[in-house]
Coordinates of C-alpha atoms and ligand atoms in Angstrom, one line a residue:
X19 CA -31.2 26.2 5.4
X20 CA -29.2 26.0 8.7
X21 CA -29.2 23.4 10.4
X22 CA -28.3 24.0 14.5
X23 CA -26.0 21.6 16.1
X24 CA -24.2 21.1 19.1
X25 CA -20.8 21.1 19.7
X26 CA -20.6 17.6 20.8
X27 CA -22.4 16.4 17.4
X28 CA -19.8 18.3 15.4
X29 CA -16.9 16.7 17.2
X30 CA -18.8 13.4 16.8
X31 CA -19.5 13.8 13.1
X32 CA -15.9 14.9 12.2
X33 CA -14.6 11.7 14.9
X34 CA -15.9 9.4 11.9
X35 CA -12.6 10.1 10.0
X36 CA -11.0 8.4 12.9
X37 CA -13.5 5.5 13.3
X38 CA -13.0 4.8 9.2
X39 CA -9.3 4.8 10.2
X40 CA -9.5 2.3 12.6
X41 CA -12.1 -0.2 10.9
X42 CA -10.1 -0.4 8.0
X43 CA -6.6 -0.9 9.3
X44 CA -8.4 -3.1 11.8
X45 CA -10.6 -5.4 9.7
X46 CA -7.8 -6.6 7.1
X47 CA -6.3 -8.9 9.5
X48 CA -9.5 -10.9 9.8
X49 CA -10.9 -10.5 6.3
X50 CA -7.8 -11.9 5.0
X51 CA -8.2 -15.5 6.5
X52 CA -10.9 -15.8 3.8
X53 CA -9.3 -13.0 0.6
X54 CA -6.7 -15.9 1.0
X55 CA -9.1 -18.4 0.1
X56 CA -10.6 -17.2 -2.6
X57 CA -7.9 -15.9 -4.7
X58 CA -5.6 -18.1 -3.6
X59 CA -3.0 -15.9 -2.1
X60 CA 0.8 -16.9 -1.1
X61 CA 2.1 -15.3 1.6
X62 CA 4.0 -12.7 -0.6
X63 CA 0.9 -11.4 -2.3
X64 CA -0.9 -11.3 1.6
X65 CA 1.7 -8.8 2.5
X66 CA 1.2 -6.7 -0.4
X67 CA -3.0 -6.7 0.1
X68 CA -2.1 -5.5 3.8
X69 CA 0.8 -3.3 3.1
X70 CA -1.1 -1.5 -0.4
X71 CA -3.3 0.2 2.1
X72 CA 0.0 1.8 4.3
X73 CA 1.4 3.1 1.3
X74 CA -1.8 4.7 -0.1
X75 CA -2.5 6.0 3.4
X76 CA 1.2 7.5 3.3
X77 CA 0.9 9.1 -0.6
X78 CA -2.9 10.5 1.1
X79 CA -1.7 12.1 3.8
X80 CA 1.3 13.8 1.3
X81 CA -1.6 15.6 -0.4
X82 CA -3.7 16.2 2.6
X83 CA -2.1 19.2 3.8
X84 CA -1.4 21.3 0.6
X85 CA -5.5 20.7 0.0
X86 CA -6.6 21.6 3.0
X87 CA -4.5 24.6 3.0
X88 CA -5.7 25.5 -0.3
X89 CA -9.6 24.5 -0.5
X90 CA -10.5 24.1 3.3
X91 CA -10.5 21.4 6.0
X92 CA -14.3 20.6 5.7
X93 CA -14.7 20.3 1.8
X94 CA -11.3 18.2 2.0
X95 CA -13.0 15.7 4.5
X96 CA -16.1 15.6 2.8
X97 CA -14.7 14.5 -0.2
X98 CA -12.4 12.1 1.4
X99 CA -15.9 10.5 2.4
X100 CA -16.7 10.0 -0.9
X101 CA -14.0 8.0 -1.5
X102 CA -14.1 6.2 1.5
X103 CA -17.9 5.1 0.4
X104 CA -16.0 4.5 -3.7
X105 CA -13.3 2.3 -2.0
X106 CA -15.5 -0.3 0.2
X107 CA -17.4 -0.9 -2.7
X108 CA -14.8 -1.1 -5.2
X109 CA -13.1 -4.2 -2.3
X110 CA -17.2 -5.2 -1.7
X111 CA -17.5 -5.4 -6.1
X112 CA -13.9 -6.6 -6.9
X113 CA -13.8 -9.6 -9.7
X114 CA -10.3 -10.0 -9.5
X115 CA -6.9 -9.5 -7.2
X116 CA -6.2 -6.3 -9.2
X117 CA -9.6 -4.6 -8.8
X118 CA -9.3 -5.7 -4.8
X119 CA -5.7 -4.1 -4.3
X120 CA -7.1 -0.4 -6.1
X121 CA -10.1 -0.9 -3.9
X122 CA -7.7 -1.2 -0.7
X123 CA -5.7 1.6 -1.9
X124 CA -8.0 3.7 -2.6
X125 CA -9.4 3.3 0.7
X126 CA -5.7 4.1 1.8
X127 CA -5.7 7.4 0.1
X128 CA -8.7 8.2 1.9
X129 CA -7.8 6.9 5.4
X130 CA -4.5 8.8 4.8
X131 CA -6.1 11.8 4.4
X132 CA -8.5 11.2 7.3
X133 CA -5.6 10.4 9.4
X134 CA -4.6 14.2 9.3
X135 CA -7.3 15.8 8.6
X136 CA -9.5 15.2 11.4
X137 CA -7.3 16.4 14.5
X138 CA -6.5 19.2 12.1
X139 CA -9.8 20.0 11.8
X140 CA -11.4 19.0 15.6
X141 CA -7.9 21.2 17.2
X142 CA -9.1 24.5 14.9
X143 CA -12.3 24.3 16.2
X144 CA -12.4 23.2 19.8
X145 CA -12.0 25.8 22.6
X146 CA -8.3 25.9 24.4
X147 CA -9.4 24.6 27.6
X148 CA -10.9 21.5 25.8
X149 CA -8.6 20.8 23.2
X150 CA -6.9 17.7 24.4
X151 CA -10.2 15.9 25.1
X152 CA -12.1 17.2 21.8
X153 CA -8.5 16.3 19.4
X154 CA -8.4 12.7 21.3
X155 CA -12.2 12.0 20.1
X156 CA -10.0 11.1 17.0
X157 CA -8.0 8.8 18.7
X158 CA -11.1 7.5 20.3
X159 CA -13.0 6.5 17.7
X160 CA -9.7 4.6 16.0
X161 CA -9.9 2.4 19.0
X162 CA -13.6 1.9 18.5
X163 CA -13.4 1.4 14.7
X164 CA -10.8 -1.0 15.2
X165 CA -12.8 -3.4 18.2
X166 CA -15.9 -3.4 15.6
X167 CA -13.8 -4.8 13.3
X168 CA -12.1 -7.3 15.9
X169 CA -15.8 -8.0 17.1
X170 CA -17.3 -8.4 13.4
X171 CA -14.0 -10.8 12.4
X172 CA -15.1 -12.9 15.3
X173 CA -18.7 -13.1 14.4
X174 CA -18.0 -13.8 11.0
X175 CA -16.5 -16.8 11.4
X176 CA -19.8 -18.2 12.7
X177 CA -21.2 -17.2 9.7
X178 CA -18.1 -19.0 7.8
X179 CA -18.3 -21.9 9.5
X180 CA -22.3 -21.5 8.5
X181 CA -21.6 -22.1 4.7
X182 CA -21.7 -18.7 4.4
X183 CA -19.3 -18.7 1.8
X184 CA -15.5 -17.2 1.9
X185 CA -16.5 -14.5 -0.9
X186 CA -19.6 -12.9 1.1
X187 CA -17.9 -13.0 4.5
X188 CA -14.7 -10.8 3.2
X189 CA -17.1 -8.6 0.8
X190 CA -19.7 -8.0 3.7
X191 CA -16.6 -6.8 6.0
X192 CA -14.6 -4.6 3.9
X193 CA -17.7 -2.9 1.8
X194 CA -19.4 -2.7 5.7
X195 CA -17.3 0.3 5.9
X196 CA -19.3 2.2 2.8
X197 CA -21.6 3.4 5.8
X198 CA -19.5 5.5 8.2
X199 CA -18.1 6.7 4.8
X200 CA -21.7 8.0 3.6
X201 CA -22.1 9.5 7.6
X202 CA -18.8 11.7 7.3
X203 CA -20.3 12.5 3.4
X204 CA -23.4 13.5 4.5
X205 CA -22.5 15.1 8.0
X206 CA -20.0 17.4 6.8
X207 CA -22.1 18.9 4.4
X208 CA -23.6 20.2 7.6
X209 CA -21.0 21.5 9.2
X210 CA -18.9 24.9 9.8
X211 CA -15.4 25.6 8.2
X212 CA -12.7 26.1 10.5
X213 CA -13.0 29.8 11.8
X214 CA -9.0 29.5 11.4
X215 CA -8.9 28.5 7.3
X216 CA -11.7 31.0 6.7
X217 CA -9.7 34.3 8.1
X218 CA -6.3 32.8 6.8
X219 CA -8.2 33.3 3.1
X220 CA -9.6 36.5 3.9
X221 CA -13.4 35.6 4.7
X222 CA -13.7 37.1 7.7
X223 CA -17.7 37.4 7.9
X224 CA -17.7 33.6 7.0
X225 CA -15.2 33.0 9.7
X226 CA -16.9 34.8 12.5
X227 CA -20.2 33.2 11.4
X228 CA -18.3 29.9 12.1
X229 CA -16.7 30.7 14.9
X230 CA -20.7 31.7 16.7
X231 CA -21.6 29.2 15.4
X232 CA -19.1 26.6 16.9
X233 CA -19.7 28.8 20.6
X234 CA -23.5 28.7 20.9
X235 CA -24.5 30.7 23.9
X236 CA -21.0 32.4 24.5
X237 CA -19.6 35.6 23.4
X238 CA -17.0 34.6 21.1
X239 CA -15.7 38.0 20.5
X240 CA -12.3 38.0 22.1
X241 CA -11.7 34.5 20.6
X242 CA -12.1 36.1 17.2
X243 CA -10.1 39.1 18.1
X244 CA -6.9 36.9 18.9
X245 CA -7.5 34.8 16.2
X246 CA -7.5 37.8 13.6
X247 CA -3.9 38.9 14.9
X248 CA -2.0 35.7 15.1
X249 CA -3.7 35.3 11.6
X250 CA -2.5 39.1 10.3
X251 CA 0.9 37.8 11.8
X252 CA 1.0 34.2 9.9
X253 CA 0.1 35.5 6.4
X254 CA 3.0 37.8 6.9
X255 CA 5.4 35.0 6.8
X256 CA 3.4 32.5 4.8
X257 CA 5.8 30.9 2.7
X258 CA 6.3 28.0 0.1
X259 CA 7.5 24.5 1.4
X260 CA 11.0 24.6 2.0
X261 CA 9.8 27.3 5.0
X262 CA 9.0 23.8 6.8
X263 CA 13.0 23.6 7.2
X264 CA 13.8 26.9 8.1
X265 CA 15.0 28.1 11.3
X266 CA 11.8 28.4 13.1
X267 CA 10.2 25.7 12.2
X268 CA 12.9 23.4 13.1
X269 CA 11.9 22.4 16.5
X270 CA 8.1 21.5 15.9
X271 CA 9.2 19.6 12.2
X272 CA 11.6 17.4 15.0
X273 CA 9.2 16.9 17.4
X274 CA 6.4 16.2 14.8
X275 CA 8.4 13.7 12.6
X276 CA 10.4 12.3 15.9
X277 CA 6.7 11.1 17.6
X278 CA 5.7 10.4 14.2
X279 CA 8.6 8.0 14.2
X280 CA 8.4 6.5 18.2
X281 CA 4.6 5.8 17.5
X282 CA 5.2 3.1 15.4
X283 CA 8.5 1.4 16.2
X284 CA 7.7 1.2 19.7
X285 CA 5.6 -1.8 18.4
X286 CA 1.9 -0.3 18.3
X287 CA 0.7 -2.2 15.3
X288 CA 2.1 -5.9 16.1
X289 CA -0.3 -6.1 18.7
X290 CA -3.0 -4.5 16.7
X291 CA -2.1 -5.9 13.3
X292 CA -1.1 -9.3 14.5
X293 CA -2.2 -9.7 18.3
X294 CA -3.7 -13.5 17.2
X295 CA -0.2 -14.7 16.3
X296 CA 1.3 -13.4 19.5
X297 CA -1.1 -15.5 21.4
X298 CA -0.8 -18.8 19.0
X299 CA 3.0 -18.4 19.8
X300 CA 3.1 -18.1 23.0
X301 CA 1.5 -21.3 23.8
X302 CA -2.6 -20.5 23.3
X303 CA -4.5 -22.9 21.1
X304 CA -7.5 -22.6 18.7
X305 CA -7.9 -19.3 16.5
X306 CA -11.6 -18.4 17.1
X307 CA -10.0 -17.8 21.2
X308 CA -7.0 -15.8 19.5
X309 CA -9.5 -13.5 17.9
X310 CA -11.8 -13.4 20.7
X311 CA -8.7 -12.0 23.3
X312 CA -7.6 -9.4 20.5
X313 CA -11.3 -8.1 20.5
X314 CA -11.1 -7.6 24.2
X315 CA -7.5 -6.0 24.1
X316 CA -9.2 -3.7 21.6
X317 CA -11.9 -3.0 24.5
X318 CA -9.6 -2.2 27.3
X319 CA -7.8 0.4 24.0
X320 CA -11.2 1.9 23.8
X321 CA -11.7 2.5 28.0
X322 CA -8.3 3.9 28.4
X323 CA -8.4 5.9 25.7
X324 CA -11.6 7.8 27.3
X325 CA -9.6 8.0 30.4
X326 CA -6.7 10.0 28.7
X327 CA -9.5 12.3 27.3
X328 CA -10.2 13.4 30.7
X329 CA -6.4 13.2 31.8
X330 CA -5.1 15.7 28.9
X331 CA -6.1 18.6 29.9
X332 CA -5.8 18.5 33.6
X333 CA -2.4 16.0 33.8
X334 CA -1.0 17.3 30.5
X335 CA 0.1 16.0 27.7
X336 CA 4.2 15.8 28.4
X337 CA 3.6 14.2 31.9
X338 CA 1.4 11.5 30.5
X339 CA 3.5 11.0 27.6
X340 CA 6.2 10.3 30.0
X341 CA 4.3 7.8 32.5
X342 CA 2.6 6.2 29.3
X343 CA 6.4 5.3 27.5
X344 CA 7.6 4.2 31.1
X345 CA 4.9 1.5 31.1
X346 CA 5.5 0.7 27.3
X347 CA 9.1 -0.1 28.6
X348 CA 8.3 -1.9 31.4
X349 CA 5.9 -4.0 29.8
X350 CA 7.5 -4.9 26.8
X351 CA 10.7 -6.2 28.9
X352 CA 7.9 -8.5 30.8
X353 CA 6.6 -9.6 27.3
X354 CA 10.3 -10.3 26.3
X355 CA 11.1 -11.8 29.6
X356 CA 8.2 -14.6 29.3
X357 CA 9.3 -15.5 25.7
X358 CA 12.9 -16.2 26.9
X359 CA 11.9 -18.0 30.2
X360 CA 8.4 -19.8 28.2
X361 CA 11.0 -20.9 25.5
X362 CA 13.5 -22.5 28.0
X363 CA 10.5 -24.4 30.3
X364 CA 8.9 -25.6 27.0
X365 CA 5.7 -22.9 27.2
X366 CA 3.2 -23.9 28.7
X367 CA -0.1 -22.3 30.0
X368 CA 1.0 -19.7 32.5
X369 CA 3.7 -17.8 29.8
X370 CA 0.4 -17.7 27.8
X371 CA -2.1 -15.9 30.4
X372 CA 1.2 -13.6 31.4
X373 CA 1.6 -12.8 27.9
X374 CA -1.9 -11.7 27.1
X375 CA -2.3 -9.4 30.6
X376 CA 1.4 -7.7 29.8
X377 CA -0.1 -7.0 26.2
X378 CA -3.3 -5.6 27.9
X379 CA -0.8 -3.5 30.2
X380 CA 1.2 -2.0 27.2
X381 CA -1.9 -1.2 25.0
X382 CA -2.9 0.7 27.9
X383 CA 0.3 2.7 28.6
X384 CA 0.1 3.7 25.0
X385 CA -3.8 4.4 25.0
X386 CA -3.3 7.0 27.7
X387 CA 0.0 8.3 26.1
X388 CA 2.1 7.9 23.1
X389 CA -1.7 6.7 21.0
X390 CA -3.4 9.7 21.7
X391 CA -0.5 12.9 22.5
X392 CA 0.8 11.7 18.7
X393 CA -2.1 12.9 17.1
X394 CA -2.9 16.2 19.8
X395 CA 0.5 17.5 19.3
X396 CA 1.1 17.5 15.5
X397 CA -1.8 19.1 15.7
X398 CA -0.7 21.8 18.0
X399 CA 2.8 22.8 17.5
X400 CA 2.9 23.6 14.4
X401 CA 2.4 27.5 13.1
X402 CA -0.9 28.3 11.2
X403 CA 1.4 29.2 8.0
X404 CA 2.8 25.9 7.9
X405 CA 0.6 23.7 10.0
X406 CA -1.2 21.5 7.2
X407 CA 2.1 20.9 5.5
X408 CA 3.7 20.1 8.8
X409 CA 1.5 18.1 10.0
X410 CA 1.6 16.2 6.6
X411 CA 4.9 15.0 7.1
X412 CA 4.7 14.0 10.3
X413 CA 1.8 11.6 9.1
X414 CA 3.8 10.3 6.0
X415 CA 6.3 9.6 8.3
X416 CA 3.9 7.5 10.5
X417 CA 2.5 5.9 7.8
X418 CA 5.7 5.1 6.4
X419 CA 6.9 3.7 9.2
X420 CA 3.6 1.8 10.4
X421 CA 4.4 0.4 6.9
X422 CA 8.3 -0.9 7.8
X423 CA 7.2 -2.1 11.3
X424 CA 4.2 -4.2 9.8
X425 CA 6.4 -5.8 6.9
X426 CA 9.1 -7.0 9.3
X427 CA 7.7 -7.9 12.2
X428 CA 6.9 -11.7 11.4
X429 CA 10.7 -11.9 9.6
X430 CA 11.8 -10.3 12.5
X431 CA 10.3 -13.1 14.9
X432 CA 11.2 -15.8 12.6
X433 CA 14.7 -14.7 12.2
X434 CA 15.7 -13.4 16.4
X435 CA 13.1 -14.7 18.0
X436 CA 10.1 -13.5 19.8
X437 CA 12.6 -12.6 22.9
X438 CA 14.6 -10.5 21.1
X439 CA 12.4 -8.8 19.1
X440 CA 10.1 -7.3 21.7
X441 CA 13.5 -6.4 23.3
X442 CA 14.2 -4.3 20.2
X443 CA 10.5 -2.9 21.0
X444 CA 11.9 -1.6 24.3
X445 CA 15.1 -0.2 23.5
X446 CA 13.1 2.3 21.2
X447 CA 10.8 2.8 23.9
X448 CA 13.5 4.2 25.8
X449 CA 15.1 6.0 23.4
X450 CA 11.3 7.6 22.9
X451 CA 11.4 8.7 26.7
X452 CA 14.5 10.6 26.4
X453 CA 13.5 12.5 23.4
X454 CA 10.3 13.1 25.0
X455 CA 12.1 14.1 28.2
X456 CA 14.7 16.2 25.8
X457 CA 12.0 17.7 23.6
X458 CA 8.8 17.8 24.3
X459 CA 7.4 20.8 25.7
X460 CA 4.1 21.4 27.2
X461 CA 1.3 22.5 25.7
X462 CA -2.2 22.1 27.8
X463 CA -4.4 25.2 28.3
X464 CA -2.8 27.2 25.8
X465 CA -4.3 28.6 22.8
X466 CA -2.6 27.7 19.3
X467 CA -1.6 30.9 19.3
X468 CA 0.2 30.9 22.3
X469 CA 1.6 27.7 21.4
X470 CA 3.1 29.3 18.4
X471 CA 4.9 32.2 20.4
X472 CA 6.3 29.5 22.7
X473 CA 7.4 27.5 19.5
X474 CA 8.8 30.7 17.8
X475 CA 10.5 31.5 21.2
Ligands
BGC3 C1 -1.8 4.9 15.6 C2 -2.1 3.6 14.9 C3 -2.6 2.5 15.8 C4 -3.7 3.0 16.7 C5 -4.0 2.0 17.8 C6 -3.0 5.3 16.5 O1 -2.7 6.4 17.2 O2 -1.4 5.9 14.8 O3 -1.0 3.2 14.1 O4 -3.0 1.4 15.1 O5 -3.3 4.2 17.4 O6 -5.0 2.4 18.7

């Protein structure tokens, strides 16, 4: 049986690879406070039940692309819901330390693969015109996973505080996460194949089934007929992996690995991984406030993020990854500023309050830029005959580096000082602008296949 859908529900349903993303990178920093508790965990062994999910998200998203080359985007994220729905329960069931750190990398594998999978998937099937809004609902719903788990960290220590118990409040958080895992199960069962994979392995009736039935009420006839040429012209030069560092593919493999790179050591993930110890040190008391400012920096993430959806394809994605790094810059030199001058006056209450609003400042300038263009691009620039491949090593590479960034950033504060660290932040934000500036081209409006002729040019 068929079942009709609209276009919006398909984006929606494919988004929940993103919102699994975000929950589960997002709800660790919480659930810890009580994991510590009841295993008894030094600070060492913290790191590694944080850092286990990284590398499995890393070692995911090295598979991703060869499987979704070879058996399809949708079965490939359909199964990745099934182990997203195996891993919360494995952390919601684990009897020991050992069983909780295969539960959290497990549910790295599967975030990993997510992480690539789903603007793969939601840039094959959206229409040119759209793309930038339709590839960002990705990027949106990893700003709304990670705010319910911000909001759900913050309720649960009510329920803590309750006698609820250490044990049920981290095993009601991280298995929580079994449901939008069963959703993306279910949900893709029900939808099309990218129109793309299915003519790239010769299924062409399948693929123009796919492709009507991605463009209800429109004649999708031209679409199909480009689609089958830059397709006749991409299995001419399919080729194994090493093709990923030929000639052609130089440019995009730079870009791709280069923003892969920026996103994280501009300092993304110390605000979202550790936004509670920013406050605490810059002067705020009392935890249950820390958390309760990080949920609503992970609000104003969400609004601007739906803001860029409508900016992409109008603005463009090289002008507002310029403006977005620009704030980054400017910001961060605030947030370093107000350490240095906080440190010298003793703290106090005003470095505090300026330090939260420059925090909500740089989240923003990334939500509208560097957060969103990452994910659009990779997807983009990349030729059809290498695109899963290339866009898997752009993700290892921001896994991998999500991964260094997260493990140093509390030596790093301990050892130079808040000051100098989020100094170090804006240096690489301004190396990230000139590469930009250098590299980046433009890419708004035009199809993938155009983008490929530009690339190839
Ligand atoms: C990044 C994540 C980050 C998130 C924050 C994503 O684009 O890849 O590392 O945590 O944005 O919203």
């Amino acid at each position: 049986m068929r079942r009709q859908m609209g276009f919006g529900t398909i984006a929606i349903v494919a988004g929940l690879g993103g919102l699994l993303f975000g929950y589960d990178t997002g709800v660790i920093s919480g659930a810890l406070l009580y994991i510590r508790e009841s295993f008894s965990l030094s600070g060492a062994m913290q790191g590694v039940v944080v850092a286990v999910t990284l590398a499995g998200a890393a070692l995911g998203a090295a598979f991703a692309g060869a499987l979704a080359d070879a058996l399809g985007r949708r079965i490939v994220l359909l199964f990745t819901g099934l182990v997203f729905v195996a891993g919360a329960l494995l952390c919601a069931a684990a009897w020991s330390l050992p069983a909780l750190i295969a539960g959290r990398l497990v549910v790295g594998l599967a975030i990993g693969v997510a992480s690539m999978l789903t603007p793969l998937y939601l840039s094959e099937i959206a229409p040119p015109e759209k793309r930038g809004a339709i590839v960002t609902i990705n990027q949106l719903f990893i700003t709304i996973g990670a705010f319910l788990s911000y909001v759900l960290d913050y309720a649960m220590t009510f329920l803590a505080h309750g006698g609820g118990g250490h044990d049920v409040v981290w095993r009601a958080m991280l298995g929580l996460a079994a449901i939008p895992g069963a959703a993306l199960l279910i949900g893709m069962a029900l939808l099309p194949e990218s129109p793309r994979w299915l003519l790239a392995h010769q299924q062409e009736e399948k693929a123009k089934d796919a492709l009507t039935r991605l463009r209800p009420g429109r004649d999708s006839g031209e679409e199909f007929a480009a689609l089958r040429q830059d397709i006749a012209e991409a299995d001419k030069q399919r080729a194994p992996f090493s093709r990923l560092f030929a000639a052609g593919a130089r440019l995009p493999v730079m870009i791709g690995v280069g923003l892969a790179i920026f996103q994280q050591i501009t300092g993304i993930n110390t605000v979202i991984y550790f936004a509670p110890t920013i406050f605490k040190d810059s002067g705020m008391t009392g935890s249950a406030g820390a958390i309760l400012v990080t949920a609503g920096i992970g609000l104003i993430n969400v609004i601007l993020t739906i803001i860029a959806m409508r900016l992409l394809d109008h603005a463009g994605r090289r002008a507002l990854l310029l403006v977005g790094l620009v704030g980054m810059f400017v910001s961060l030199l605030g947030i370093s500023a107000c350490f240095a001058i906080g440190l010298h006056a003793g703290g106090g209450h005003l470095v505090a309050v300026l330090v939260i609003v420059l925090i909500a400042v740089y989240v923003s300038f990334f939500a509208i830029g560097l957060g969103p263009v990452f994910w659009l691009l990779i997807a983009e620039i990349f030729p059809l005959a290498i695109r899963g491949r290339g866009m898997s090593l752009a993700t290892i590479a921001n896994w991998g580096f999500n991964m260094l960034v997260s493990l140093t950033f509390l030596d790093l504060l301990k050892g130079i000082g808040q000051s100098a660290t989020f100094l170090v932040y804006a240096v690489l934000t301004g190396a990230a602008f000139l590469f930009t500036y250098k590299l980046v081209p433009e890419t708004k409006g035009r199809s993938l296949e155009e983008i490929e002729a530009q690339m190839r040019g």
